[in-house]
Coordinates of C-alpha atoms in Angstrom, one line a residue:
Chain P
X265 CA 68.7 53.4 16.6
X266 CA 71.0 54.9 13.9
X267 CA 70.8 54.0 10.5
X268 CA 71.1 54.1 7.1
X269 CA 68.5 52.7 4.7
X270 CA 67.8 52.1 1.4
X271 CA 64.1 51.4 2.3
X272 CA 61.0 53.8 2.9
X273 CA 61.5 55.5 6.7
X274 CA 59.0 54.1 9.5
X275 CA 57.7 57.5 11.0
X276 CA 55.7 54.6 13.8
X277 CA 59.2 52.8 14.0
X278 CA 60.9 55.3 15.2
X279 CA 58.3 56.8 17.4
X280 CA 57.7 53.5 19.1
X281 CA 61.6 53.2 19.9
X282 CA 61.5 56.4 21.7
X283 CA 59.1 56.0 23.3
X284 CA 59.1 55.8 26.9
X285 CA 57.4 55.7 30.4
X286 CA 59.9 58.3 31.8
X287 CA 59.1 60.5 29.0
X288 CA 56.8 63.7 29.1
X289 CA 57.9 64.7 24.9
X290 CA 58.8 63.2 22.0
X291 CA 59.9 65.5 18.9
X292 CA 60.6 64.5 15.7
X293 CA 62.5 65.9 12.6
X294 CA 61.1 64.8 9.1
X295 CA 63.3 66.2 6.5
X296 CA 61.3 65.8 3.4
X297 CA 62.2 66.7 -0.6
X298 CA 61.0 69.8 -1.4
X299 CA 59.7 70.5 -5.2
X300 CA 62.1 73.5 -5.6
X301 CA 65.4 74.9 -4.8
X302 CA 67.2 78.2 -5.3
X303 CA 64.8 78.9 -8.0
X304 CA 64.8 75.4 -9.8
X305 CA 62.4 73.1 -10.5
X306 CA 63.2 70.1 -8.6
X307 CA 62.1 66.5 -9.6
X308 CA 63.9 63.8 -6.7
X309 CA 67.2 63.6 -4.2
X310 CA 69.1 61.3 -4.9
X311 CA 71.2 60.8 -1.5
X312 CA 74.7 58.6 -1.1
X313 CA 76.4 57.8 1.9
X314 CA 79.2 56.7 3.5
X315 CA 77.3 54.2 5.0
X316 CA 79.5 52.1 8.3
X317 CA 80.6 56.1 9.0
X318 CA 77.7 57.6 8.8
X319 CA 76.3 55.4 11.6
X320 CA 78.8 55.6 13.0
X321 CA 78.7 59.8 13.2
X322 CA 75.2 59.5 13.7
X323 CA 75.5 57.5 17.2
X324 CA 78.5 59.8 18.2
X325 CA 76.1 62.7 17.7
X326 CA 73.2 61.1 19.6
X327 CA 75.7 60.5 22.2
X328 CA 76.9 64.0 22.6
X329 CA 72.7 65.1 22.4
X330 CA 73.0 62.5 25.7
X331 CA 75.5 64.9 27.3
X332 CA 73.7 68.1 26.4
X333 CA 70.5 67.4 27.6
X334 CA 68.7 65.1 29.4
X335 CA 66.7 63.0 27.1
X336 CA 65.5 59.3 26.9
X337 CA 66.1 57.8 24.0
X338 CA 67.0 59.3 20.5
X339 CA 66.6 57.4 17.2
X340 CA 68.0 58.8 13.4
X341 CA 67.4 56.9 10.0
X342 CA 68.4 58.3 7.1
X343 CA 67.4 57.3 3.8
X344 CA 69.7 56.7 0.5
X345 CA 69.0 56.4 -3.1
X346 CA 66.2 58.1 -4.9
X347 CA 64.1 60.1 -2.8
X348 CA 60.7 61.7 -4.3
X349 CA 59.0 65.3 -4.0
X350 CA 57.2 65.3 -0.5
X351 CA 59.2 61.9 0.9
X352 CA 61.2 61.6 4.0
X353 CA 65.1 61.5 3.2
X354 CA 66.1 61.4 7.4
X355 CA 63.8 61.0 10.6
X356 CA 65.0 62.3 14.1
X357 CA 62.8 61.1 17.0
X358 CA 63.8 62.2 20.6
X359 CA 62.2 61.2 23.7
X360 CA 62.0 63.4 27.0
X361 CA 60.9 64.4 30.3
X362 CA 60.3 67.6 29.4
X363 CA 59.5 69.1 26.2
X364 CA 62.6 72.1 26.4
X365 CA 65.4 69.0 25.9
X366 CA 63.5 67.0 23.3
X367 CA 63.3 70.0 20.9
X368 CA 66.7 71.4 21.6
X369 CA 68.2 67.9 21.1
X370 CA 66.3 67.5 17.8
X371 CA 67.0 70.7 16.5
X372 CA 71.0 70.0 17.4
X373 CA 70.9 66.8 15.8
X374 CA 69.7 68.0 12.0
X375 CA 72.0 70.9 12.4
X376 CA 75.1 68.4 13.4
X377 CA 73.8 65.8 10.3
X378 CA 74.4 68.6 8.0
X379 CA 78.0 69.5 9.3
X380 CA 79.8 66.4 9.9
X381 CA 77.4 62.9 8.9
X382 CA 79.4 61.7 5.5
X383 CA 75.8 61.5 3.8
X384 CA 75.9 63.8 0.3
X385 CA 72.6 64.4 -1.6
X386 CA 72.2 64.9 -5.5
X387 CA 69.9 67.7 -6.5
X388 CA 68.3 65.9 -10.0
X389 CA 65.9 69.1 -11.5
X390 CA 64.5 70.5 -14.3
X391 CA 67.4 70.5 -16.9
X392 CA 70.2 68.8 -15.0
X393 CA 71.6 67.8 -11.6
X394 CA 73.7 68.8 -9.0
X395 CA 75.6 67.4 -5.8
X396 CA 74.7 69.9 -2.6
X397 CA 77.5 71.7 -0.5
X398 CA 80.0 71.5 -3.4
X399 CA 79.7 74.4 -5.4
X400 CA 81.4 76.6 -2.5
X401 CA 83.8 77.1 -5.0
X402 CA 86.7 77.0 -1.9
X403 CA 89.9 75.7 -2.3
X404 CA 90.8 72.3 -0.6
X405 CA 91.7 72.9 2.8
X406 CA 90.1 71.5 6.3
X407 CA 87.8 72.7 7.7
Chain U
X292 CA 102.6 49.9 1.8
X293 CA 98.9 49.5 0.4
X294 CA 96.0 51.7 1.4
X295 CA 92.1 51.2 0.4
X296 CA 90.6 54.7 -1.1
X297 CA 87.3 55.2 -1.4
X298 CA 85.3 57.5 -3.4
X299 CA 81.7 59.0 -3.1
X300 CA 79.4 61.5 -4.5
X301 CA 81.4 64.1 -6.7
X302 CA 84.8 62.5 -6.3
X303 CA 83.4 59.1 -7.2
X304 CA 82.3 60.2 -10.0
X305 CA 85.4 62.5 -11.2
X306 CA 87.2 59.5 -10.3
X307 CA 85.2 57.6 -12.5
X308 CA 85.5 54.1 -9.5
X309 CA 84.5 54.1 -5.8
X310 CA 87.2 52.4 -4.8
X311 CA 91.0 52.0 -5.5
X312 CA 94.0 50.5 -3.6
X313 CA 97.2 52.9 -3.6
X314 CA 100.7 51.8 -2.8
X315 CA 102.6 54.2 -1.1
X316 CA 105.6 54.9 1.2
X317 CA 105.5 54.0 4.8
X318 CA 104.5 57.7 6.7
X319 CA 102.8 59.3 3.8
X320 CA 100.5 61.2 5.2
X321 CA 97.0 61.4 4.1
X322 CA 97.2 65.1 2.5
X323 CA 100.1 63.1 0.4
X324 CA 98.0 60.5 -0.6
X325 CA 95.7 63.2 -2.1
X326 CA 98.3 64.5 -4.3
X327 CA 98.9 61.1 -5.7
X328 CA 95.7 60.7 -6.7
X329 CA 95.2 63.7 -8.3
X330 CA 97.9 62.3 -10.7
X331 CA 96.3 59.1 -11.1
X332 CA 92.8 60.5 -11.6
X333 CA 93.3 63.7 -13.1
X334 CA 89.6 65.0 -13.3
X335 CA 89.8 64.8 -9.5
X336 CA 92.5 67.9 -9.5
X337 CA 90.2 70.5 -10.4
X338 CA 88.0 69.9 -7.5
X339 CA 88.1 73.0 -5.8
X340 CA 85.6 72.7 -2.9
X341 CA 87.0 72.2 1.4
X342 CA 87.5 68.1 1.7
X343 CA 87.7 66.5 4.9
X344 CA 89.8 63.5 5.4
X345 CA 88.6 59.9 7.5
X346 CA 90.9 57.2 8.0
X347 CA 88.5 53.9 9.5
X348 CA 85.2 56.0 9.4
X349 CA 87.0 58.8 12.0
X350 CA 87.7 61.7 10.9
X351 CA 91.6 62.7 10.7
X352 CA 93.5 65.9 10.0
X353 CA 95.6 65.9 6.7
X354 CA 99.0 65.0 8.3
X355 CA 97.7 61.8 9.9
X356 CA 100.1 59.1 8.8
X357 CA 98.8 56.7 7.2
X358 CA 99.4 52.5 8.2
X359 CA 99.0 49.5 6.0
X360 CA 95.5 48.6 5.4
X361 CA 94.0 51.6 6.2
X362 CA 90.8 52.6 4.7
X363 CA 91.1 56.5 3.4
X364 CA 87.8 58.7 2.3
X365 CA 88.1 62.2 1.0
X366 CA 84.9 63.6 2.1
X367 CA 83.6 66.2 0.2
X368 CA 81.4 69.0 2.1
X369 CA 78.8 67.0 3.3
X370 CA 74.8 67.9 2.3
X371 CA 72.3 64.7 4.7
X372 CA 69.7 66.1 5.9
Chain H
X1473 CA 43.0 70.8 11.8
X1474 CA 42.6 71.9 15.0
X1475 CA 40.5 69.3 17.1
X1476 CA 40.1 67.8 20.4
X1477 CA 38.9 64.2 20.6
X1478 CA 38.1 61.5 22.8
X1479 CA 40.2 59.1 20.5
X1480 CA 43.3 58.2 20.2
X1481 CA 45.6 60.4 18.2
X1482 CA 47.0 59.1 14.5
X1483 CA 50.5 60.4 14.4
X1484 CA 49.8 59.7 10.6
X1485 CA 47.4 61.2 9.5
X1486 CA 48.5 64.7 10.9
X1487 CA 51.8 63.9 9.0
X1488 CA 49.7 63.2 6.0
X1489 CA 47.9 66.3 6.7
X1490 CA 51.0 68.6 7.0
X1491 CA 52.7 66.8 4.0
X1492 CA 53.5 69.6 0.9
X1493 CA 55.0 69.7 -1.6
X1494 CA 56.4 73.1 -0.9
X1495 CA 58.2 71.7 2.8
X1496 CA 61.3 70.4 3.0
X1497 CA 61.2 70.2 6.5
X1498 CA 58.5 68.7 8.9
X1499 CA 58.1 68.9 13.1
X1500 CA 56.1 66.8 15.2
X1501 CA 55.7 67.6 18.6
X1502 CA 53.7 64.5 21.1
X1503 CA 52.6 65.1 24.7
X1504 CA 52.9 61.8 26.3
X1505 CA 51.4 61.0 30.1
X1506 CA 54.7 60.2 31.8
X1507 CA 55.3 57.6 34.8
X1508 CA 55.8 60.5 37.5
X1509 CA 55.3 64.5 38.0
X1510 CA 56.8 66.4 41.3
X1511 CA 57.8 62.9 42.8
X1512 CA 54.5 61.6 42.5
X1513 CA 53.8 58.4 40.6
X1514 CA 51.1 59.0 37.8
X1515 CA 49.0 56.1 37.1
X1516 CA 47.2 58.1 34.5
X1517 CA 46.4 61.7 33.0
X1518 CA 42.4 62.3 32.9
X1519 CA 42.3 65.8 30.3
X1520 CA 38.3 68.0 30.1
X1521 CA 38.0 70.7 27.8
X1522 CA 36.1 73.6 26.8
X1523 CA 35.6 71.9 23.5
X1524 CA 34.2 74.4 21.1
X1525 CA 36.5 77.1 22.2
X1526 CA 39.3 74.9 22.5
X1527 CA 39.2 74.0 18.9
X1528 CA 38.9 78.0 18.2
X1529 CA 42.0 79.1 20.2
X1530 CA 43.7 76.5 18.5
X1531 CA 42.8 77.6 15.3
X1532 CA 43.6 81.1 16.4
X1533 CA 47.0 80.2 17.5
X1534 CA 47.7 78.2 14.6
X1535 CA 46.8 81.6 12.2
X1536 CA 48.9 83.7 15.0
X1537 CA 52.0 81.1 13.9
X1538 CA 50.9 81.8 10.3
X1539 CA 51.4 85.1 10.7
X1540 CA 55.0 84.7 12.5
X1541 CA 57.1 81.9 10.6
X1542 CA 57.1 81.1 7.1
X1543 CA 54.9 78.0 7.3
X1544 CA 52.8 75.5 5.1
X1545 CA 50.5 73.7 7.1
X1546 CA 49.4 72.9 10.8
X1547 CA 47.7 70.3 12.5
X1548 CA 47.0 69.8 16.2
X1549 CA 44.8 67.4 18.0
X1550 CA 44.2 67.6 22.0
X1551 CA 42.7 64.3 23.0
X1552 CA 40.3 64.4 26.3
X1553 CA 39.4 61.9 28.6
X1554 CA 41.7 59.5 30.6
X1555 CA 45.9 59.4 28.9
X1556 CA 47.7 56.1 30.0
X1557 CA 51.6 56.4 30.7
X1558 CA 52.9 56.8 27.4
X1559 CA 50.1 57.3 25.5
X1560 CA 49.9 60.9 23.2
X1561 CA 47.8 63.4 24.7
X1562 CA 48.5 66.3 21.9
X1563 CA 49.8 66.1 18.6
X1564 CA 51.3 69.3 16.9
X1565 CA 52.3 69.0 13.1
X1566 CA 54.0 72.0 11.1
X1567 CA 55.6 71.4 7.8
X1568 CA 57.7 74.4 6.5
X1569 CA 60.0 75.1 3.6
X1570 CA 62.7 75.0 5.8
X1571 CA 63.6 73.5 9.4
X1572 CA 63.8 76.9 11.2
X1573 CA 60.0 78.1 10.2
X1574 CA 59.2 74.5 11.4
X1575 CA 60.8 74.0 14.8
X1576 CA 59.7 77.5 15.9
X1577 CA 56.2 77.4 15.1
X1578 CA 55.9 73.8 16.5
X1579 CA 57.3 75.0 19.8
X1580 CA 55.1 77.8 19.4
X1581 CA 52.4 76.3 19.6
X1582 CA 52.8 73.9 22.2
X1583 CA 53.8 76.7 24.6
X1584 CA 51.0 78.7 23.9
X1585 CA 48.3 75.3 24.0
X1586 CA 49.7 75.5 27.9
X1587 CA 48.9 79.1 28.1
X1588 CA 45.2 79.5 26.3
X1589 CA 43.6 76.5 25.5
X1590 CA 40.7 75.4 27.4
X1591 CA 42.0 72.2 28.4
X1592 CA 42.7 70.8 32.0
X1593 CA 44.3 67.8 32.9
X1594 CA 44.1 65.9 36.0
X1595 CA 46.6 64.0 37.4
X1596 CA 45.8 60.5 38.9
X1597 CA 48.5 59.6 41.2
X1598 CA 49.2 56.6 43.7
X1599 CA 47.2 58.4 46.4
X1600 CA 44.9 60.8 44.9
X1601 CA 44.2 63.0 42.5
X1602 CA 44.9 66.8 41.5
X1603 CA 43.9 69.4 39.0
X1604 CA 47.4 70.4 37.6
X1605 CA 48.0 74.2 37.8
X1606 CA 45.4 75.4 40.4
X1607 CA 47.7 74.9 43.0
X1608 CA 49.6 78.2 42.6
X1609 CA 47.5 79.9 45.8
X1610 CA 47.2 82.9 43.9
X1611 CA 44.2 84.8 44.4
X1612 CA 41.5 85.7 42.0
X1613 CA 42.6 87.6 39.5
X1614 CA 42.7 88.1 35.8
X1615 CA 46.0 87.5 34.0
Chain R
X653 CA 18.0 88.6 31.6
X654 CA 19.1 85.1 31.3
X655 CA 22.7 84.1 30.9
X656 CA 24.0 80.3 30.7
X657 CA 27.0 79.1 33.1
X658 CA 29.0 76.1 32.3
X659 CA 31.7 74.6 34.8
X660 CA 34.9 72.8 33.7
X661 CA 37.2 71.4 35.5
X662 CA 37.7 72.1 39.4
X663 CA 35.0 74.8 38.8
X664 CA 32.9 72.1 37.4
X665 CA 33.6 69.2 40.4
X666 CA 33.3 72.1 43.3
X667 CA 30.2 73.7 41.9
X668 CA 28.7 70.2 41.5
X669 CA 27.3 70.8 38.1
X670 CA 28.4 71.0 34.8
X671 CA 26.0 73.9 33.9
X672 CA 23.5 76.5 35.3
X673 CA 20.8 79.0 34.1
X674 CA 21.1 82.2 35.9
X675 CA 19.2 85.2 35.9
X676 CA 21.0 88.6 36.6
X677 CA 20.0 92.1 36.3
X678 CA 20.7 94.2 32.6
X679 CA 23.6 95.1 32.7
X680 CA 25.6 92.8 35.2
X681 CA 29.2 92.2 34.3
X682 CA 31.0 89.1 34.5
X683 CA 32.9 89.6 37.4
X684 CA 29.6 90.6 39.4
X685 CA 28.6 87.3 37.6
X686 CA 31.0 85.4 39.4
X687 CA 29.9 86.7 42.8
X688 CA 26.6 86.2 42.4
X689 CA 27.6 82.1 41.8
X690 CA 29.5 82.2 45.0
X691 CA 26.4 82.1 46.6
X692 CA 24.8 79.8 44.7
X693 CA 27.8 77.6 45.0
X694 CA 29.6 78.4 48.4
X695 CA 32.4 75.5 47.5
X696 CA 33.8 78.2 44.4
X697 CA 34.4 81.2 46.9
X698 CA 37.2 79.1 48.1
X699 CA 38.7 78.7 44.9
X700 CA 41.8 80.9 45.5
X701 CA 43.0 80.6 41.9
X702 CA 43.4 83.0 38.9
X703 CA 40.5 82.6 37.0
X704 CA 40.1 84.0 33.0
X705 CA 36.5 84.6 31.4
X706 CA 35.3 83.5 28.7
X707 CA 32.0 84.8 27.3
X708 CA 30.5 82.9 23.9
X709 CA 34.1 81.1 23.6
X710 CA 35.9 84.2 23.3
X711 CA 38.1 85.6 26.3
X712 CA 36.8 89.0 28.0
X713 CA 37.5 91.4 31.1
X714 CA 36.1 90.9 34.0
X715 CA 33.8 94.3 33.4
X716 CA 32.3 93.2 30.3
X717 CA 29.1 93.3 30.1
X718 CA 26.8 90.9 29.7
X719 CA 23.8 90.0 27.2
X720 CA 20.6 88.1 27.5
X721 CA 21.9 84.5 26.2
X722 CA 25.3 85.0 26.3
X723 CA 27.5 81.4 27.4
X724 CA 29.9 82.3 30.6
X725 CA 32.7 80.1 31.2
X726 CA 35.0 81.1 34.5
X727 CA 38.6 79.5 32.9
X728 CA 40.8 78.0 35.8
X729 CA 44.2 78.2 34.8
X730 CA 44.8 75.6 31.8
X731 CA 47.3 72.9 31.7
X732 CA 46.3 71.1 28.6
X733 CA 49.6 69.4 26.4

């Protein structure tokens, strides 16, 4: 399961879909919005997406997860639109034998959605808003 | 030959639309197809930030050339999560 | 909240429990009885504890990963009593500011419930039954 | 001086109770503790298997030394998650 949502993330959804008779560990990632960053006074997200790419990165990366480790069954949802102070903007639930490949799967898979997923969140705080990841300064050039 | 741009996030909103169709010579490549529409959208030129190119939700480097129809985003760093 | 229980475990409310406004980042670790262990087929995981001290050394741990990462909040729950396949048999919850905080301590803690806690589980396979982890022969000896 | 035992576990199913009463002399450590029950319960001296103590839900050496109502627990090796 990889998705993109306007809606409110099913924490149970996602569990349920990983889980699995074969499966000694299930971790999840719950990425939630935090009421401060870098000093400010933060009042929502606001995330946009790419949306047919983004699922479309985000089952390429639980493919190459499938390659690194031995897992069951992986499932990523990430939200757009507004997203509140303490609510989930992207769930990651991995499913396991053992506990050693659900964990390092997970972990791999929030590291690779900030790298490559075309998904760009909106800072909105106390006196203004921002987009994330852009104010690198850097001049255009790949990667 | 006609390509389908679209914008999001920061360049969406420099470019003031999410989407535009551009025509261009046959072989441009997509690093051209920037340049051009730093001319038409002009607020999009002072964009200073490391932009990765897709062509049909893949990635692509900048001197992919580009084919009727294709669908071209300029990504700009990238913040999910 | 540190507890072992004879209930089933509510993913939920140790989510709810974790949830700050402070955390961006949340990590759920679930210990689920899986089908088969050693090439044996589990019908079903039957867990005993040491009740009252297991709910101490898992405070204890939990104020040990307090001292370690930079974390918010900590649940765990231990159930006891008879685990069907695929059915939780620990729930860890950390919420962090960020991810790194959150995925160590989790892992933390799960490693360390396998070390300390007073909890045993027995394994209840097609053909008997076993006490998991007295099998090493070793004599009797303190750690 | 009185001291109470309680059995988990293998402990628990080989010394056919979940608890015991025991008296011991002033003094007594655990570990003496623990062969003192292997009489009581021949079916534990076979229990070839590290063993912690716990003594009022704390972990201790095996020379600590005991107190009239203390709680003993003999901790097979865990295996809880």
């Amino acid at each position: 399961m990889f998705r993109v949502t306007r809606n409110a993330i099913d924490l149970q959804e996602l569990v349920a879909f990983v889980t699995d008779p074969e499966a000694g560990a299930i971790v999840t990632f719950i990425g939630t919005t935090r009421n401060n960053n870098e000093g400010r006074k933060v009042i929502a997200l606001d995330y946009e997406a790419y949306p047919e790419m983004a699922e479309k990165e985000l089952k390429r990366l639980g493919e190459e997860a499938g390659k690194r480790w031995r897992i069951q069954r992986m499932a990523i949802v990430h939200r757009i639109g507004p997203v509140q102070i303490t609510e989930p903007s992207v769930i990651i639930a991995v499913s396991a034998a053992h506990r050693a490949d659900a964990f390092e799967a997970c972990r791999f898979a929030i590291e690779e959605i900030k790298k490559s997923v075309p998904i760009w969140k909106k800072e909105v705080f106390e006196g203004g808003e921002v987009w994330i990841g852009t104010q690198s300064g850097q001049p255009l050039n790949r990667y | 030959m006609k390509v389908k741009v679209k914008f999001f996030a920061i360049l969406r909103e420099r470019a003031g639309a999410a989407e535009a169709t551009k025509e261009i010579r046959e072989g441009s490549t997509v690093a051209e197809l920037w340049e051009l529409l730093q001319r038409d959208y002009p607020r999009l030129a002072p964009v200073r930030m490391r932009l990765l190119y897709a062509v049909n939700q893949d990635y692509v480097n900048a001197d992919y050339a580009l084919k009727e129809g294709d669908e071209v985003v300029f990504v700009p760093p990238v913040s999910g999560g």
